Coordinates of C-alpha atoms and ligand atoms in Angstrom, one line a residue:
M177 CA 0.0 -34.8 23.3
S178 CA 0.7 -33.4 19.9
K179 CA 2.6 -30.0 19.4
V180 CA 0.3 -27.3 18.4
S181 CA 1.7 -24.1 16.8
I182 CA -0.1 -20.9 15.9
V183 CA 0.1 -19.2 12.5
W184 CA -0.8 -15.7 13.1
L185 CA -2.1 -14.2 9.8
R186 CA -1.5 -10.4 9.5
R187 CA -0.5 -9.0 6.1
N188 CA -0.3 -12.3 4.1
L189 CA -3.9 -13.4 4.0
R190 CA -3.4 -16.6 2.0
L191 CA -2.4 -20.3 2.4
A192 CA -0.3 -20.8 -0.6
D193 CA 3.4 -19.7 -0.8
N194 CA 3.2 -18.5 2.8
K195 CA 6.5 -18.7 4.9
S196 CA 4.6 -18.9 8.3
F197 CA 2.5 -21.9 7.3
A198 CA 5.5 -23.6 5.7
A199 CA 7.7 -23.0 9.0
A200 CA 4.8 -24.1 11.3
L201 CA 4.3 -27.3 9.2
R202 CA 8.1 -28.1 9.5
N203 CA 8.2 -27.7 13.2
A204 CA 4.9 -28.6 14.7
D205 CA 2.5 -31.5 14.5
K206 CA -0.6 -29.3 14.5
V207 CA -1.3 -25.7 13.2
L208 CA -3.9 -23.3 14.5
P209 CA -4.4 -20.3 12.1
I210 CA -5.6 -17.1 13.8
F211 CA -6.4 -13.5 12.8
I212 CA -6.9 -10.6 15.3
F213 CA -9.0 -7.5 14.6
D214 CA -6.6 -5.3 16.4
T215 CA -8.5 -2.6 18.3
T216 CA -5.5 -0.3 18.1
I217 CA -5.6 -0.4 14.4
L218 CA -9.3 -0.4 14.1
K219 CA -9.2 3.1 15.9
R220 CA -7.9 4.6 12.7
F221 CA -11.0 3.5 10.7
Q222 CA -13.6 6.4 11.4
N223 CA -15.9 5.4 8.6
P224 CA -18.4 2.6 9.8
Y225 CA -18.6 1.6 6.2
D226 CA -14.8 1.6 5.3
R227 CA -14.6 -0.7 2.3
R228 CA -11.2 -2.0 3.3
L229 CA -12.9 -3.7 6.2
S230 CA -15.5 -5.2 4.0
F231 CA -12.7 -6.5 1.8
L232 CA -10.8 -7.8 4.8
A233 CA -14.0 -9.5 5.9
N234 CA -14.4 -11.1 2.4
T235 CA -10.9 -12.3 2.6
L236 CA -11.1 -13.8 6.0
C237 CA -14.1 -15.8 5.0
L238 CA -12.3 -16.9 1.9
V239 CA -9.4 -18.2 3.9
N240 CA -11.7 -19.8 6.3
E241 CA -13.5 -21.7 3.4
Q242 CA -10.2 -22.8 2.1
L243 CA -9.1 -24.0 5.5
Q244 CA -12.6 -25.9 6.1
K245 CA -11.9 -27.8 2.8
L246 CA -8.7 -29.0 4.5
A247 CA -10.7 -30.0 7.6
G248 CA -9.7 -26.8 9.7
K249 CA -10.9 -23.3 10.4
L250 CA -9.6 -19.8 10.9
C251 CA -10.1 -18.5 14.5
V252 CA -10.7 -14.7 14.5
F253 CA -10.4 -12.6 17.5
H254 CA -11.3 -8.9 18.5
G255 CA -9.0 -7.1 21.0
T256 CA -5.3 -6.2 21.2
P257 CA -2.6 -9.0 20.3
L258 CA -1.0 -8.1 23.7
E259 CA -4.0 -9.5 25.6
I260 CA -5.2 -12.1 23.2
I261 CA -1.9 -14.0 22.2
P262 CA -0.7 -14.6 25.9
K263 CA -4.1 -16.0 26.7
L264 CA -4.0 -18.4 23.9
V265 CA -0.5 -19.4 24.5
K266 CA -1.3 -20.2 28.1
L267 CA -4.7 -21.8 27.4
L268 CA -3.5 -24.0 24.5
K269 CA 0.0 -24.6 25.7
I270 CA 1.5 -23.1 22.6
Q271 CA 5.3 -23.0 22.4
A272 CA 5.7 -21.3 18.9
I273 CA 3.8 -18.7 16.9
Y274 CA 4.8 -18.1 13.4
A275 CA 4.0 -14.8 11.6
D276 CA 5.0 -12.5 8.7
Q277 CA 7.3 -9.7 9.9
D278 CA 6.0 -6.2 9.7
Y279 CA 8.4 -3.3 9.3
E280 CA 6.2 -0.5 10.3
P281 CA 7.7 1.1 13.4
A282 CA 4.6 0.7 15.6
N283 CA 4.2 -2.9 14.5
I284 CA 7.8 -3.6 15.3
E285 CA 7.3 -2.3 18.8
R286 CA 4.2 -4.4 19.1
D287 CA 6.0 -7.6 18.2
R288 CA 8.8 -6.8 20.6
K289 CA 6.2 -6.2 23.5
I290 CA 4.5 -9.6 22.7
Q291 CA 7.8 -11.5 22.8
N292 CA 8.8 -9.8 26.1
L293 CA 5.3 -10.8 27.6
L294 CA 5.7 -14.3 26.5
A295 CA 9.3 -14.5 27.7
D296 CA 10.9 -18.0 26.9
Q297 CA 7.6 -19.8 27.2
C298 CA 6.8 -19.3 23.7
I299 CA 8.7 -17.9 20.7
L300 CA 7.2 -15.5 18.1
H301 CA 9.0 -16.5 14.9
L302 CA 8.9 -13.7 12.2
Y303 CA 9.5 -14.2 8.5
C304 CA 10.0 -11.7 5.9
D305 CA 7.2 -12.7 3.6
H306 CA 5.5 -9.4 2.2
L307 CA 8.9 -8.3 0.9
L308 CA 11.4 -10.3 -1.2
I309 CA 14.4 -9.3 0.7
K310 CA 14.7 -8.4 4.3
P311 CA 15.4 -4.7 4.7
D312 CA 18.6 -5.1 6.8
I313 CA 20.3 -7.2 4.1
I314 CA 21.2 -4.8 1.4
L315 CA 23.7 -2.2 2.6
T316 CA 26.3 0.0 1.0
K317 CA 30.0 -1.0 1.1
Y318 CA 30.3 1.2 4.3
N319 CA 27.5 -1.0 5.9
E320 CA 25.0 1.7 5.8
P321 CA 21.5 1.7 4.2
Y322 CA 21.2 3.1 0.7
K323 CA 19.3 6.4 0.5
V324 CA 19.0 6.6 -3.2
Y325 CA 16.8 4.3 -5.3
T326 CA 19.0 3.5 -8.4
P327 CA 22.0 2.0 -6.7
Y328 CA 19.7 0.3 -4.2
M329 CA 17.7 -1.3 -7.0
Q330 CA 21.1 -2.5 -8.6
A331 CA 22.1 -4.1 -5.5
F332 CA 18.8 -5.6 -4.9
R333 CA 18.9 -7.3 -8.5
T334 CA 22.4 -8.6 -8.0
H335 CA 21.5 -10.0 -4.5
I336 CA 18.4 -11.8 -5.9
V337 CA 20.4 -13.5 -8.6
N338 CA 23.4 -14.4 -6.4
Q339 CA 21.4 -15.7 -3.6
G340 CA 19.1 -17.8 -5.7
T341 CA 16.3 -16.4 -3.5
L342 CA 13.5 -17.2 -5.9
A343 CA 14.6 -20.7 -6.5
Q344 CA 14.6 -21.5 -2.8
N345 CA 11.3 -20.0 -2.2
R346 CA 9.7 -22.1 -5.0
L347 CA 9.7 -24.8 -2.5
L348 CA 7.4 -23.0 -0.3
T349 CA 4.3 -23.6 -2.4
A350 CA 4.5 -27.3 -1.9
Y351 CA 4.0 -26.9 1.9
T352 CA 0.5 -25.7 1.5
Y353 CA -0.6 -29.1 0.3
Q354 CA 0.6 -30.5 3.6
L355 CA -2.0 -28.7 5.7
E356 CA -4.7 -31.3 5.3
G357 CA -5.0 -33.3 8.4
R358 CA -2.5 -31.0 10.2
L359 CA -4.9 -28.2 11.3
F360 CA -6.0 -27.9 14.8
I361 CA -9.5 -27.1 15.9
P362 CA -9.6 -25.5 19.3
P363 CA -12.3 -26.0 22.0
P364 CA -14.7 -23.1 22.2
L365 CA -12.7 -20.1 23.2
D366 CA -13.6 -16.9 25.1
A367 CA -15.8 -13.9 24.4
Q368 CA -13.1 -12.2 22.3
S369 CA -13.5 -14.7 19.6
I370 CA -15.5 -13.7 16.5
D371 CA -17.9 -16.1 15.0
L372 CA -17.3 -16.4 11.2
S373 CA -20.0 -18.9 10.4
L374 CA -22.6 -16.3 10.0
G375 CA -20.8 -14.7 7.1
E376 CA -19.0 -11.5 6.4
A377 CA -21.6 -9.0 7.5
A378 CA -22.3 -10.6 10.9
M379 CA -18.4 -10.8 11.5
L380 CA -17.9 -7.1 10.8
Q381 CA -20.9 -6.2 13.0
Q382 CA -19.2 -8.1 15.9
V383 CA -16.2 -5.7 15.6
G384 CA -18.3 -2.6 15.1
Y385 CA -18.5 -1.9 11.3
L386 CA -21.0 -2.4 8.7
Y387 CA -20.5 -4.6 5.6
T388 CA -20.9 -3.3 2.1
K389 CA -20.9 -5.3 -1.0
D390 CA -18.1 -4.1 -3.4
A391 CA -18.5 -4.7 -7.0
L392 CA -14.9 -3.4 -7.6
W393 CA -12.7 -5.0 -5.1
D394 CA -13.1 -8.8 -4.7
P395 CA -10.5 -10.9 -3.0
K396 CA -11.4 -13.9 -5.2
N397 CA -10.3 -11.9 -8.2
A398 CA -6.8 -11.5 -6.9
H399 CA -5.0 -14.2 -9.2
H400 CA -7.1 -13.3 -12.1
V401 CA -6.1 -9.7 -12.1
L402 CA -2.4 -10.7 -11.9
N403 CA -2.7 -13.3 -14.6
S404 CA -4.5 -11.1 -16.9
F405 CA -2.0 -8.3 -16.5
F406 CA 0.6 -10.8 -17.6
K407 CA -1.4 -12.0 -20.5
T408 CA -2.5 -8.7 -22.0
K409 CA -0.7 -5.8 -20.5
I410 CA 2.8 -6.6 -19.5
D411 CA 4.4 -6.2 -22.9
H412 CA 3.2 -2.7 -23.3
Y413 CA 3.5 -1.6 -19.6
K414 CA 6.4 0.8 -20.2
A415 CA 4.6 2.6 -23.0
N416 CA 1.1 2.6 -21.4
R417 CA 1.7 2.9 -17.6
D418 CA 1.4 6.6 -17.5
F419 CA -1.8 7.0 -19.5
L420 CA -4.5 7.8 -17.2
H421 CA -7.4 6.2 -19.0
F422 CA -5.7 3.1 -20.3
N423 CA -5.6 0.8 -17.1
G424 CA -2.2 -0.1 -18.4
T425 CA -0.8 -1.0 -14.9
S426 CA -1.6 -4.3 -13.0
I427 CA -4.0 -2.8 -10.5
C428 CA -2.8 -5.5 -8.2
S429 CA -1.7 -3.1 -5.3
P430 CA -4.7 -3.9 -3.0
Y431 CA -4.2 -7.6 -3.4
L432 CA -0.6 -7.3 -2.7
R433 CA -1.4 -5.0 0.3
F434 CA -3.5 -7.8 1.8
G435 CA -1.2 -10.5 0.8
L436 CA -3.8 -12.3 -1.3
I437 CA -1.0 -12.6 -3.9
S438 CA 2.5 -13.3 -2.9
I439 CA 5.4 -10.9 -3.8
R440 CA 7.4 -13.9 -4.9
S441 CA 4.8 -15.1 -7.4
C442 CA 4.9 -11.5 -8.9
Y443 CA 8.6 -11.6 -9.3
R444 CA 8.8 -15.2 -10.5
K445 CA 6.3 -14.4 -13.2
A446 CA 8.1 -11.2 -14.3
L447 CA 11.5 -12.9 -14.3
A448 CA 10.3 -15.7 -16.4
L449 CA 9.7 -13.1 -19.2
A450 CA 13.6 -12.3 -18.7
S451 CA 14.4 -9.6 -21.2
N452 CA 10.9 -8.3 -21.7
L453 CA 11.1 -4.5 -21.3
G454 CA 7.6 -4.3 -19.7
A455 CA 8.5 -6.9 -17.1
T456 CA 11.9 -5.2 -16.3
T457 CA 10.1 -1.9 -15.7
W458 CA 7.3 -3.5 -13.7
V459 CA 9.9 -5.2 -11.5
N460 CA 11.5 -1.7 -10.8
E461 CA 8.1 -0.7 -9.5
L462 CA 8.0 -3.7 -7.2
I463 CA 11.5 -2.6 -6.1
W464 CA 10.2 0.9 -5.2
R465 CA 7.7 -1.0 -3.0
E466 CA 10.7 -2.6 -1.3
F467 CA 12.8 0.5 -1.2
Y468 CA 10.0 2.5 0.6
T469 CA 9.6 -0.1 3.2
Y470 CA 13.4 -0.4 3.5
I471 CA 13.7 3.4 4.0
L472 CA 10.9 3.4 6.6
Y473 CA 12.6 0.6 8.4
H474 CA 16.0 2.3 8.6
F475 CA 14.7 5.7 9.2
P476 CA 11.5 5.2 11.3
N477 CA 11.4 9.0 12.1
T478 CA 10.4 9.6 8.4
V479 CA 6.9 8.3 9.3
N480 CA 6.1 11.9 10.0
Q481 CA 9.2 13.8 9.4
A482 CA 10.7 14.8 6.2
F483 CA 13.8 12.6 5.2
Q484 CA 15.8 15.6 4.3
E485 CA 16.7 17.4 7.5
K486 CA 16.8 20.8 5.8
Y487 CA 13.0 20.6 5.3
R488 CA 12.1 19.6 8.9
G489 CA 10.0 22.5 10.4
T490 CA 11.3 25.1 7.9
I491 CA 8.4 25.1 5.5
P492 CA 5.7 27.6 6.3
W493 CA 2.8 25.3 5.3
N494 CA -0.5 26.8 4.4
S495 CA -2.9 26.1 7.2
K496 CA -6.2 27.4 5.6
Q497 CA -8.9 24.8 6.2
E498 CA -10.7 26.0 3.3
D499 CA -8.0 25.2 0.8
Y500 CA -7.8 21.6 2.2
D501 CA -11.6 21.2 2.1
K502 CA -11.8 22.4 -1.6
F503 CA -9.0 19.9 -2.4
I504 CA -10.7 16.9 -0.8
H505 CA -14.1 17.7 -2.3
A506 CA -12.6 17.9 -5.8
Q507 CA -13.5 21.6 -6.1
T508 CA -10.0 22.8 -7.0
G509 CA -11.0 24.1 -10.5
Y510 CA -8.4 22.0 -12.1
P511 CA -10.3 19.2 -13.9
I512 CA -7.4 16.8 -13.9
V513 CA -7.0 17.2 -10.2
D514 CA -10.6 17.0 -9.4
A515 CA -11.1 13.8 -11.6
A516 CA -8.2 12.1 -9.7
I517 CA -9.9 12.9 -6.3
K518 CA -13.2 11.6 -7.6
Q519 CA -11.5 8.4 -8.7
L520 CA -10.1 8.0 -5.2
L521 CA -13.5 8.6 -3.5
L522 CA -15.3 6.5 -5.8
E523 CA -13.0 3.5 -6.3
G524 CA -10.6 3.6 -3.3
W525 CA -7.8 3.6 -5.9
M526 CA -6.0 6.1 -7.8
H527 CA -3.7 5.9 -10.9
N528 CA 0.0 6.4 -10.2
R529 CA 0.3 9.3 -12.4
A530 CA -2.7 10.9 -11.0
R531 CA -1.3 10.4 -7.5
M532 CA 1.9 12.3 -8.4
I533 CA -0.1 15.1 -10.2
V534 CA -2.4 15.7 -7.1
A535 CA 0.5 15.3 -4.5
S536 CA 2.5 17.9 -6.4
F537 CA -0.6 20.2 -6.7
F538 CA -1.3 19.7 -3.0
T539 CA 2.2 20.3 -1.7
K540 CA 3.5 22.8 -4.1
N541 CA 0.6 24.9 -5.7
L542 CA -1.5 24.8 -2.5
L543 CA 1.5 24.6 -0.1
L544 CA -0.3 22.2 2.1
D545 CA 1.6 20.0 4.4
W546 CA 2.4 16.5 2.8
R547 CA 1.4 14.7 6.1
K548 CA -2.1 16.1 5.6
G549 CA -2.2 14.7 2.1
E550 CA -0.7 11.5 3.4
N551 CA -3.5 11.2 5.9
F552 CA -6.2 11.9 3.3
F553 CA -5.0 9.1 1.1
A554 CA -4.7 6.8 4.1
Q555 CA -8.5 7.3 4.7
Y556 CA -9.4 5.9 1.2
L557 CA -6.8 3.9 -0.5
M558 CA -7.5 0.2 -0.8
D559 CA -3.8 -0.3 -1.3
Y560 CA -2.8 2.0 1.7
E561 CA 0.8 1.2 2.7
L562 CA 2.3 3.5 5.2
A563 CA 5.8 3.1 3.8
S564 CA 4.7 3.7 0.1
N565 CA 2.3 6.4 0.9
V566 CA 4.8 8.3 3.0
G567 CA 7.4 7.6 0.5
G568 CA 5.1 8.8 -2.4
W569 CA 4.1 12.2 -0.6
Q570 CA 7.6 12.9 0.3
W571 CA 8.9 12.3 -3.1
S572 CA 6.2 14.7 -4.5
S573 CA 6.8 17.3 -2.0
S574 CA 10.6 17.1 -2.6
C575 CA 11.4 16.3 0.9
G576 CA 12.0 12.6 0.9
T577 CA 14.8 10.4 -0.1
D578 CA 15.6 10.6 -3.7
A579 CA 12.8 13.1 -4.2
Q580 CA 12.3 15.2 -7.3
P581 CA 14.0 18.7 -7.0
Y582 CA 11.9 21.2 -5.4
F583 CA 11.7 23.5 -8.5
R584 CA 10.2 20.5 -10.5
I585 CA 6.4 21.3 -10.2
F586 CA 4.0 19.3 -12.2
N587 CA 1.9 21.6 -14.6
P588 CA -1.6 20.0 -14.3
Y589 CA -2.7 21.3 -17.8
L590 CA 0.3 19.9 -19.5
Q591 CA 0.2 16.7 -17.5
G592 CA -3.5 16.4 -18.8
K593 CA -2.6 17.1 -22.4
K594 CA 0.3 14.5 -22.2
F595 CA -1.3 11.7 -20.2
D596 CA -5.0 12.1 -20.9
P597 CA -4.9 13.6 -24.4
D598 CA -8.5 12.8 -25.2
A599 CA -9.6 13.9 -21.7
Q600 CA -11.2 10.4 -21.4
Y601 CA -10.1 10.1 -17.7
V602 CA -11.4 13.6 -16.8
K603 CA -14.7 12.8 -18.4
K604 CA -15.1 9.5 -16.9
Y605 CA -14.8 11.0 -13.3
L606 CA -16.4 14.4 -14.1
P607 CA -19.3 13.5 -16.4
S608 CA -20.6 17.1 -16.5
L609 CA -17.5 17.8 -18.8
Q610 CA -18.5 15.0 -21.4
T611 CA -19.4 17.4 -24.1
I612 CA -16.4 19.7 -23.7
P613 CA -13.4 19.2 -26.1
A614 CA -10.2 17.9 -24.6
D615 CA -8.2 20.9 -25.8
V616 CA -10.4 23.1 -23.8
I617 CA -10.3 20.8 -20.6
H618 CA -6.6 20.9 -20.6
N619 CA -6.3 24.6 -21.4
V620 CA -5.0 27.0 -18.9
D621 CA -7.9 29.4 -19.8
F622 CA -10.5 26.5 -19.3
H623 CA -12.6 28.5 -16.8
K624 CA -13.0 31.3 -19.2
F625 CA -14.3 28.9 -21.9
Y626 CA -16.4 27.0 -19.4
P627 CA -17.6 29.4 -16.5
H628 CA -19.9 26.9 -14.9
Y629 CA -16.9 24.9 -13.5
P630 CA -15.4 26.2 -10.2
N631 CA -12.7 28.8 -10.6
P632 CA -9.2 27.5 -10.1
M633 CA -8.6 28.0 -6.5
V634 CA -5.0 29.4 -7.3
D635 CA -3.4 30.8 -10.2
Y636 CA -0.9 28.1 -11.6
G637 CA 1.9 30.5 -12.7
L638 CA 1.9 32.5 -9.3
S639 CA 1.6 29.4 -7.1
R640 CA 4.5 27.9 -8.9
V641 CA 6.6 30.8 -8.2
R642 CA 5.3 30.9 -4.5
A643 CA 6.4 27.3 -3.9
I644 CA 9.8 27.6 -5.6
E645 CA 10.6 30.7 -3.4
T646 CA 9.3 29.0 -0.3
F647 CA 11.3 25.7 -0.8
K648 CA 14.4 27.5 -1.8
K649 CA 14.3 29.6 1.3
A650 CA 13.4 26.7 3.6
G651 CA 16.4 24.6 2.2
Q652 CA 19.0 27.3 2.7
Ligands
LIG142 C1 1.5 10.3 -3.4 C2 1.6 8.8 -3.7 C3 1.0 7.9 -2.8 C4 1.1 6.5 -2.9 N1 0.6 5.7 -2.0 C5 0.6 4.3 -2.1 C6 0.1 3.5 -1.2 O1 -0.3 3.8 -0.1 N2 0.1 2.1 -1.4 C7 0.8 1.7 -2.6 O2 0.8 0.3 -2.8 N3 1.4 2.4 -3.5 C8 1.3 3.8 -3.2 N4 1.8 4.7 -4.3 C9 2.6 3.9 -5.4 C10 1.7 3.7 -6.6 O3 1.0 4.9 -7.0 C11 0.8 2.5 -6.5 O4 1.6 1.5 -6.0 C12 0.3 2.0 -7.8 O5 -0.4 3.1 -8.5 C13 -0.5 0.8 -7.6 O6 -1.2 0.5 -9.0 P1 -0.7 -0.9 -9.6 O7 -0.9 -1.9 -8.8 O8 -1.6 -0.9 -10.9 O9 0.7 -0.6 -10.0 P2 1.7 -1.2 -11.0 O10 2.3 -0.1 -12.0 O11 1.2 -2.4 -11.6 O12 3.0 -1.7 -10.1 C14 3.0 -3.0 -9.4 C15 3.2 -2.9 -8.0 O13 4.4 -2.2 -7.6 C16 4.3 -1.4 -6.4 N5 4.5 0.1 -6.8 C17 4.2 0.5 -8.0 N6 4.7 1.8 -8.0 C18 5.2 2.1 -6.8 C19 5.7 3.2 -6.1 N7 5.8 4.3 -6.7 N8 6.0 3.1 -4.8 C20 5.8 2.1 -4.1 N9 5.3 0.8 -4.7 C21 5.0 0.9 -6.0 C22 2.8 -1.6 -6.0 O14 2.7 -2.6 -5.0 C23 2.1 -2.0 -7.3 O15 0.9 -2.8 -7.1 C24 1.8 6.0 -4.1 C25 2.3 6.9 -5.0 C26 2.2 8.3 -4.8 C27 2.9 9.2 -5.8

């Protein structure tokens, strides 16, 4: 009987340049690709129309189509991996499972439990596939994790060059072409399996959600988005990336999140441009992504605790529900903040500069707990990544690793003047301000000129002083 192995797709929902497929093809005769709608994860999705699940359903159907062309199929299940994986292993006499390694604390624990359950009957082989470098590799000369971005970034770049990581990984792509004839089609499985043949909507219904067509986010566009960024935007990335209305960034974060594009292909493309300033700056952003995953891996308590000990339990956060509600309903009275929230609600994405502006406003001017802000973003971001989101919120609230100092508080009016000079971004998301001149929109006395707009919920100057005093006292 030929040896069958499972490829368990989790974060890397693609066939090409996928370490798990490559390893399975090296070691087994036949490969069975699976995906599990994990009920413990689904519990976090409260909105039955959550667009991330429709995107996921589209992605799974796309992967299934690609597998069908190679005479295989994707097997999808609904339940907990802890019940499903051992059942499959027993039923199909599986000796090896290949999957991409996940560094979130809860997922590390899940994988550990699964391996314990399987004992030595079957090995769960994990590969670092959504990061370029495994988080336990880059350490300081004292063998400790870096806590500051710049020295980490320098060590990271040196490591990549010295280890030839990218050259080795080039070989991975070739493996995909060997899938044909090596895919295993199992006999009909139990009730926990999900039928993909009826399409995205029927599939989602089987796991309790409703499908919505999304004109904005389509997994089929993943490579096009990345390629067109390299064709038209990368040369000016450094100059344009902060302008809110420009679309000067790649906007590939949701595709990276679901692993539709491989992180290695991003690096390879950027490194091919060698000394291009835009490409160097962009790679630094990719390294921020690695850095935040690295920090969460080494300091798992930061998932809901400030990285900086002095800010743990010492900040008297504002608990007024009314303030939180005004913020999440884009009623702060600050057009740039409200426009950013609208962008998030409408598109499931927010420009990085806008994320920094709203997170600073939330945690400093409103003195609302960064964890509440993190949770709000988690409900809407298409690119939601626990590590990057926690990292971004802790950075903005000055309590994270390498965070901005507590006395640096973004002035929303000045940020607007600088990064949305013609107020195009504000007007796009707040069309009622279409006819108002930009210098009025970004003016501290905006509400005096335009009384129809909600009053600012806090005075910028006073709330700034309050934040500085609060953080100063907390840090003593
Ligand atoms: C408060 C806050 C919350 C954030 N939450 C998330 C999140 O949940 N998921 C997420 O992917 N990013 C998050 N970011 C980082 C950043 O805003 C987004 O990655 C970026 O806006 C995505 O747009 P892009 O693909 O056009 O980025 P580009 O500028 O084209 O950058 C390329 C890629 O690098 C990565 N990247 C860029 N900037 C950062 C960064 N500061 N930290 C980590 N990775 C980065 C992303 O994967 C991005 O797709 C957050 C930032 C802040 C300030």
